[in-house]
């Protein structure tokens, strides 16, 4: 995923980078949903091993496809001093004959490069260190919310008085809103991306608190869960595009990868958080109030990131 985000962002035109990167990243939740539907159909017909066979064969077929048709990052090739002939090939598919006579390519970047450093050295260098930590914190807190609610929402709804089947169906509405990231990407390309996602996390916190207030009203509970899921998934799915825009070429893939990797610990923390809250016998509304707090922390992290890099709209 980090490499896919990096490649996509480096080939997108600046004016539409966030929208196109977010559109690509929507493939992740949609593919996850498709995998669930396929498994539900395949296991009764072909047995559980068929799911593992499919999961092993399809990536191998994709490898062949990528080797044949996926171009290398032009920015990476220029930074590494690749021959001009090799750099011209992918560019010719975009610009046609305009690049055929070019004999030398020069890197131009709006992001400040860090001399003598690449990868992790860039991510933790002085110009990017605080912004990196704030990206990690925001993504971590987003996954605290996501996995806390994905793993525990049906149980909490049943304890709140809903029938088990109804609780499961209502909870299933939560992950459906990820495609809203395309709209957020469109906004990010036109306005300040940090602020757009920060507002998304703030609204996520408010909507999760709202869920906790609607235990006795099924209709409003359905609305609250769908709104919270749309806002949560949209803000979270927009983070890789934000991270890709933050770093220069030499640290982009590493920066995105570390943000995604650190964030996974938030998923573990989210599951333990609700387990601890239920063990302490907190009520329905109290649990959702506590789960809303990471959304506010993510908002603050992006506000700090913006405040410490005022020249950077992303």
Short mmCIF file of C-alpha atoms in Angstrom, two decimals:
data_model
loop_
_atom_site.label_atom_id
_atom_site.label_comp_id
_atom_site.label_asym_id
_atom_site.label_seq_id
_atom_site.Cartn_x
_atom_site.Cartn_y
_atom_site.Cartn_z
CA UNK A 1 0.00 0.00 0.00
CA UNK A 2 2.74 2.56 0.76
CA UNK A 3 4.37 1.95 -2.62
CA UNK A 4 1.02 2.12 -4.40
CA UNK A 5 0.25 5.47 -2.75
CA UNK A 6 3.71 6.78 -3.60
CA UNK A 7 3.61 5.75 -7.27
CA UNK A 8 0.10 7.10 -7.71
CA UNK A 9 0.90 10.44 -6.12
CA UNK A 10 4.06 10.90 -8.18
CA UNK A 11 2.27 10.39 -11.49
CA UNK A 12 -0.80 12.49 -10.67
CA UNK A 13 -1.02 16.12 -11.80
CA UNK A 14 -0.66 18.47 -8.83
CA UNK A 15 -4.18 19.89 -9.19
CA UNK A 16 -5.82 16.47 -8.79
CA UNK A 17 -3.26 14.51 -6.76
CA UNK A 18 -5.25 14.03 -3.55
CA UNK A 19 -8.49 13.13 -5.32
CA UNK A 20 -6.86 10.54 -7.59
CA UNK A 21 -4.73 9.05 -4.81
CA UNK A 22 -7.78 8.76 -2.55
CA UNK A 23 -9.75 7.17 -5.40
CA UNK A 24 -7.01 4.55 -5.80
CA UNK A 25 -6.90 3.90 -2.04
CA UNK A 26 -10.65 3.22 -2.05
CA UNK A 27 -9.70 -0.08 -3.67
CA UNK A 28 -8.48 -1.28 -0.28
CA UNK A 29 -11.83 -1.22 1.63
CA UNK A 30 -13.73 -2.25 -1.51
CA UNK A 31 -11.36 -5.19 -2.04
CA UNK A 32 -11.70 -6.16 1.60
CA UNK A 33 -15.47 -6.17 1.27
CA UNK A 34 -15.28 -8.20 -1.94
CA UNK A 35 -13.01 -10.72 -0.22
CA UNK A 36 -15.60 -11.20 2.50
CA UNK A 37 -18.40 -11.78 0.01
CA UNK A 38 -16.24 -14.20 -2.01
CA UNK A 39 -15.29 -16.15 1.10
CA UNK A 40 -18.92 -16.40 2.17
CA UNK A 41 -19.78 -17.90 -1.24
CA UNK A 42 -16.68 -20.07 -1.78
CA UNK A 43 -16.42 -21.85 1.57
CA UNK A 44 -19.81 -23.65 1.34
CA UNK A 45 -19.16 -24.59 -2.30
CA UNK A 46 -15.44 -25.39 -2.38
CA UNK A 47 -14.26 -25.56 1.25
CA UNK A 48 -12.14 -23.20 3.33
CA UNK A 49 -8.89 -24.07 1.50
CA UNK A 50 -10.29 -22.49 -1.68
CA UNK A 51 -10.08 -19.05 -0.05
CA UNK A 52 -6.37 -19.53 0.66
CA UNK A 53 -5.78 -20.83 -2.87
CA UNK A 54 -7.45 -17.75 -4.34
CA UNK A 55 -5.52 -15.48 -1.99
CA UNK A 56 -2.26 -17.08 -3.10
CA UNK A 57 -2.86 -17.31 -6.84
CA UNK A 58 -4.29 -13.85 -7.48
CA UNK A 59 -1.26 -11.93 -6.10
CA UNK A 60 1.06 -14.07 -8.27
CA UNK A 61 -0.98 -13.15 -11.34
CA UNK A 62 -0.88 -9.51 -10.30
CA UNK A 63 2.93 -9.73 -10.02
CA UNK A 64 3.14 -10.75 -13.69
CA UNK A 65 0.84 -7.90 -14.68
CA UNK A 66 2.83 -5.33 -12.69
CA UNK A 67 6.17 -6.52 -14.08
CA UNK A 68 4.84 -6.12 -17.62
CA UNK A 69 2.96 -2.82 -17.43
CA UNK A 70 3.66 -0.88 -14.21
CA UNK A 71 6.13 1.99 -14.81
CA UNK A 72 8.76 2.96 -12.28
CA UNK A 73 8.45 6.35 -10.60
CA UNK A 74 9.96 8.99 -12.89
CA UNK A 75 11.01 11.07 -9.90
CA UNK A 76 12.81 8.06 -8.45
CA UNK A 77 14.59 7.36 -11.75
CA UNK A 78 15.72 10.98 -12.09
CA UNK A 79 16.91 11.10 -8.47
CA UNK A 80 18.88 7.87 -9.00
CA UNK A 81 20.45 9.04 -12.26
CA UNK A 82 18.81 6.54 -14.63
CA UNK A 83 19.54 6.80 -18.36
CA UNK A 84 17.44 9.36 -20.25
CA UNK A 85 16.10 6.67 -22.62
CA UNK A 86 14.52 4.77 -19.74
CA UNK A 87 13.00 7.90 -18.21
CA UNK A 88 11.52 8.95 -21.55
CA UNK A 89 9.46 5.76 -21.99
CA UNK A 90 6.82 6.35 -19.29
CA UNK A 91 6.81 10.10 -19.93
CA UNK A 92 6.11 9.53 -23.63
CA UNK A 93 2.83 7.84 -22.65
CA UNK A 94 1.81 11.09 -20.96
CA UNK A 95 3.40 13.83 -23.09
CA UNK A 96 3.85 12.05 -26.42
CA UNK A 97 6.55 13.33 -28.77
CA UNK A 98 7.29 16.32 -26.53
CA UNK A 99 9.88 14.33 -24.55
CA UNK A 100 11.56 12.44 -27.40
CA UNK A 101 14.27 15.07 -27.89
CA UNK A 102 15.03 15.60 -24.21
CA UNK A 103 18.54 14.43 -23.41
CA UNK A 104 18.69 15.25 -19.71
CA UNK A 105 16.11 15.28 -16.92
CA UNK A 106 16.40 17.44 -13.81
CA UNK A 107 14.52 16.96 -10.53
CA UNK A 108 12.31 19.87 -9.50
CA UNK A 109 10.50 19.61 -6.19
CA UNK A 110 8.58 22.01 -4.02
CA UNK A 111 9.50 19.93 -0.99
CA UNK A 112 12.84 20.62 0.65
CA UNK A 113 15.24 17.74 0.08
CA UNK A 114 17.51 16.70 2.95
CA UNK A 115 21.10 16.55 1.77
CA UNK A 116 22.79 13.19 2.15
CA UNK A 117 19.73 11.45 3.55
CA UNK A 118 17.09 9.14 2.17
CA UNK A 119 14.29 7.04 3.56
CA UNK A 120 14.11 7.10 7.33
CA UNK A 121 16.75 9.81 7.49
CA UNK A 122 14.38 12.18 5.69
CA UNK A 123 11.35 11.17 7.74
CA UNK A 124 13.15 11.91 11.02
CA UNK A 125 15.17 14.90 9.81
CA UNK A 126 14.56 18.26 11.49
CA UNK A 127 12.29 19.74 8.76
CA UNK A 128 9.98 16.69 8.79
CA UNK A 129 10.33 15.17 12.28
CA UNK A 130 7.44 16.85 14.09
CA UNK A 131 5.15 16.53 11.08
CA UNK A 132 5.99 12.81 10.89
CA UNK A 133 5.12 12.30 14.56
CA UNK A 134 1.82 14.14 14.09
CA UNK A 135 0.95 11.99 11.06
CA UNK A 136 1.70 8.84 13.06
CA UNK A 137 -0.40 10.09 15.98
CA UNK A 138 -3.38 11.04 13.80
CA UNK A 139 -3.38 7.74 11.89
CA UNK A 140 -2.90 5.78 15.12
CA UNK A 141 -5.89 7.49 16.74
CA UNK A 142 -8.01 6.94 13.64
CA UNK A 143 -7.41 3.20 13.79
CA UNK A 144 -8.11 3.19 17.54
CA UNK A 145 -11.60 4.40 16.65
CA UNK A 146 -12.04 2.14 13.62
CA UNK A 147 -11.11 -1.15 15.28
CA UNK A 148 -12.74 -0.28 18.60
CA UNK A 149 -16.07 0.15 16.82
CA UNK A 150 -15.65 -2.57 14.17
CA UNK A 151 -14.86 -5.21 16.80
CA UNK A 152 -17.21 -4.13 19.58
CA UNK A 153 -20.13 -2.24 18.06
CA UNK A 154 -22.43 -5.30 17.58
CA UNK A 155 -21.78 -6.38 21.19
CA UNK A 156 -22.38 -2.87 22.53
CA UNK A 157 -25.62 -2.55 20.57
CA UNK A 158 -26.89 -5.87 21.89
CA UNK A 159 -26.07 -4.79 25.43
CA UNK A 160 -27.85 -1.52 24.65
CA UNK A 161 -31.08 -3.41 23.99
CA UNK A 162 -31.09 -4.27 20.27
CA UNK A 163 -31.86 -7.72 18.94
CA UNK A 164 -28.65 -9.56 17.89
CA UNK A 165 -29.52 -9.60 14.18
CA UNK A 166 -30.51 -5.93 14.21
CA UNK A 167 -27.33 -5.01 16.10
CA UNK A 168 -25.20 -6.78 13.49
CA UNK A 169 -26.98 -5.12 10.57
CA UNK A 170 -26.71 -1.64 12.09
CA UNK A 171 -23.01 -2.14 12.88
CA UNK A 172 -22.40 -3.28 9.28
CA UNK A 173 -23.27 0.25 8.11
CA UNK A 174 -20.12 1.64 9.72
CA UNK A 175 -17.46 0.58 7.15
CA UNK A 176 -19.50 1.45 4.05
CA UNK A 177 -18.55 5.11 3.73
CA UNK A 178 -14.93 4.85 2.57
CA UNK A 179 -15.69 5.95 -0.99
CA UNK A 180 -16.37 9.41 0.44
CA UNK A 181 -12.57 9.80 0.37
CA UNK A 182 -12.86 10.78 -3.32
CA UNK A 183 -14.87 13.86 -2.29
CA UNK A 184 -12.37 14.64 0.46
CA UNK A 185 -9.57 14.32 -2.08
CA UNK A 186 -11.33 16.86 -4.30
CA UNK A 187 -11.52 19.24 -1.32
CA UNK A 188 -7.88 18.59 -0.41
CA UNK A 189 -6.77 19.61 -3.90
CA UNK A 190 -8.59 22.94 -3.58
CA UNK A 191 -8.19 23.88 0.07
CA UNK A 192 -5.78 23.21 2.92
CA UNK A 193 -5.53 19.41 3.17
CA UNK A 194 -4.50 19.35 6.85
CA UNK A 195 -7.54 21.37 7.82
CA UNK A 196 -9.92 19.33 5.66
CA UNK A 197 -8.91 16.05 7.33
CA UNK A 198 -8.75 17.69 10.78
CA UNK A 199 -12.36 18.81 10.35
CA UNK A 200 -13.21 15.25 9.26
CA UNK A 201 -11.75 13.81 12.47
CA UNK A 202 -13.51 16.45 14.59
CA UNK A 203 -16.86 15.61 12.98
CA UNK A 204 -16.06 11.92 13.47
CA UNK A 205 -15.66 12.53 17.21
CA UNK A 206 -18.97 14.41 17.35
CA UNK A 207 -20.84 11.71 15.43
CA UNK A 208 -19.43 8.88 17.59
CA UNK A 209 -20.58 10.76 20.68
CA UNK A 210 -23.97 11.06 18.96
CA UNK A 211 -24.17 7.26 18.58
CA UNK A 212 -23.96 6.94 22.35
CA UNK A 213 -26.97 9.21 22.79
CA UNK A 214 -29.30 7.22 20.50
CA UNK A 215 -29.52 3.81 22.20
CA UNK A 216 -33.30 4.06 22.50
CA UNK A 217 -34.05 5.24 18.95
CA UNK A 218 -33.29 2.74 16.17
CA UNK A 219 -33.91 5.19 13.34
CA UNK A 220 -31.56 7.86 14.62
CA UNK A 221 -29.04 5.20 15.65
CA UNK A 222 -28.89 3.97 12.04
CA UNK A 223 -28.33 7.53 10.82
CA UNK A 224 -25.66 8.21 13.44
CA UNK A 225 -23.73 5.01 12.66
CA UNK A 226 -23.78 5.65 8.91
CA UNK A 227 -22.69 9.29 9.33
CA UNK A 228 -19.91 8.31 11.76
CA UNK A 229 -18.70 5.54 9.45
CA UNK A 230 -18.64 7.81 6.42
CA UNK A 231 -16.71 10.53 8.24
CA UNK A 232 -14.32 8.08 9.94
CA UNK A 233 -13.46 6.10 6.82
CA UNK A 234 -13.20 9.21 4.68
CA UNK A 235 -10.78 10.97 7.02
CA UNK A 236 -8.70 7.83 7.57
CA UNK A 237 -8.52 6.93 3.87
CA UNK A 238 -7.33 10.47 3.08
CA UNK A 239 -4.28 10.21 5.35
CA UNK A 240 -1.99 8.34 2.89
CA UNK A 241 -2.48 11.09 0.28
CA UNK A 242 -1.68 13.70 2.95
CA UNK A 243 1.50 11.86 3.93
CA UNK A 244 2.58 11.38 0.32
CA UNK A 245 2.25 15.10 -0.30
CA UNK A 246 4.23 15.95 2.84
CA UNK A 247 7.53 14.25 1.96
CA UNK A 248 10.04 14.74 -0.89
CA UNK A 249 10.68 11.86 -3.31
CA UNK A 250 13.60 10.49 -1.30
CA UNK A 251 11.45 9.90 1.79
CA UNK A 252 7.92 9.55 0.42
CA UNK A 253 7.51 5.76 0.37
CA UNK A 254 9.22 5.39 3.77
CA UNK A 255 7.10 8.15 5.29
CA UNK A 256 3.82 6.66 4.10
CA UNK A 257 4.91 3.15 5.14
CA UNK A 258 5.83 4.20 8.67
CA UNK A 259 2.57 6.07 9.13
CA UNK A 260 0.58 3.00 8.05
CA UNK A 261 2.75 0.70 10.18
CA UNK A 262 2.60 2.77 13.38
CA UNK A 263 -1.13 3.14 12.87
CA UNK A 264 -1.66 -0.64 13.03
CA UNK A 265 -0.78 -0.55 16.71
CA UNK A 266 -3.78 1.76 17.08
CA UNK A 267 -5.97 -1.08 15.87
CA UNK A 268 -4.68 -3.28 18.69
CA UNK A 269 -5.11 -0.47 21.21
CA UNK A 270 -8.69 0.15 20.07
CA UNK A 271 -9.75 -3.41 20.73
CA UNK A 272 -8.19 -3.39 24.19
CA UNK A 273 -9.68 0.03 24.96
CA UNK A 274 -13.31 -1.08 24.67
CA UNK A 275 -12.54 -4.35 26.48
CA UNK A 276 -11.16 -2.34 29.39
CA UNK A 277 -14.11 0.08 29.38
CA UNK A 278 -16.63 -2.76 29.49
CA UNK A 279 -14.65 -4.46 32.27
CA UNK A 280 -14.99 -1.23 34.26
CA UNK A 281 -18.77 -1.35 33.69
CA UNK A 282 -19.07 1.94 31.85
CA UNK A 283 -22.48 2.61 30.34
CA UNK A 284 -23.39 2.69 26.63
CA UNK A 285 -23.13 6.46 26.23
CA UNK A 286 -19.96 6.66 28.35
CA UNK A 287 -18.12 4.14 26.17
CA UNK A 288 -18.91 6.02 22.97
CA UNK A 289 -17.89 9.29 24.61
CA UNK A 290 -14.47 7.83 25.47
CA UNK A 291 -14.07 6.32 21.96
CA UNK A 292 -14.79 9.76 20.49
CA UNK A 293 -11.75 11.29 22.26
CA UNK A 294 -9.12 9.82 19.84
CA UNK A 295 -10.88 11.75 17.06
CA UNK A 296 -10.18 14.98 18.91
CA UNK A 297 -6.55 13.94 19.46
CA UNK A 298 -6.17 13.24 15.73
CA UNK A 299 -7.66 16.67 15.01
CA UNK A 300 -5.16 18.33 17.34
CA UNK A 301 -2.26 16.42 15.76
CA UNK A 302 -3.10 17.73 12.29
CA UNK A 303 -3.59 21.26 13.61
CA UNK A 304 -0.10 21.08 15.17
CA UNK A 305 1.34 19.71 11.92
CA UNK A 306 -0.18 22.60 10.01
CA UNK A 307 0.97 25.18 12.55
CA UNK A 308 4.58 23.96 12.42
CA UNK A 309 4.77 23.96 8.61
CA UNK A 310 2.86 27.12 7.65
CA UNK A 311 4.23 27.24 4.10
CA UNK A 312 2.97 23.73 3.40
CA UNK A 313 -0.68 23.49 2.41
CA UNK A 314 -0.46 19.72 2.81
#
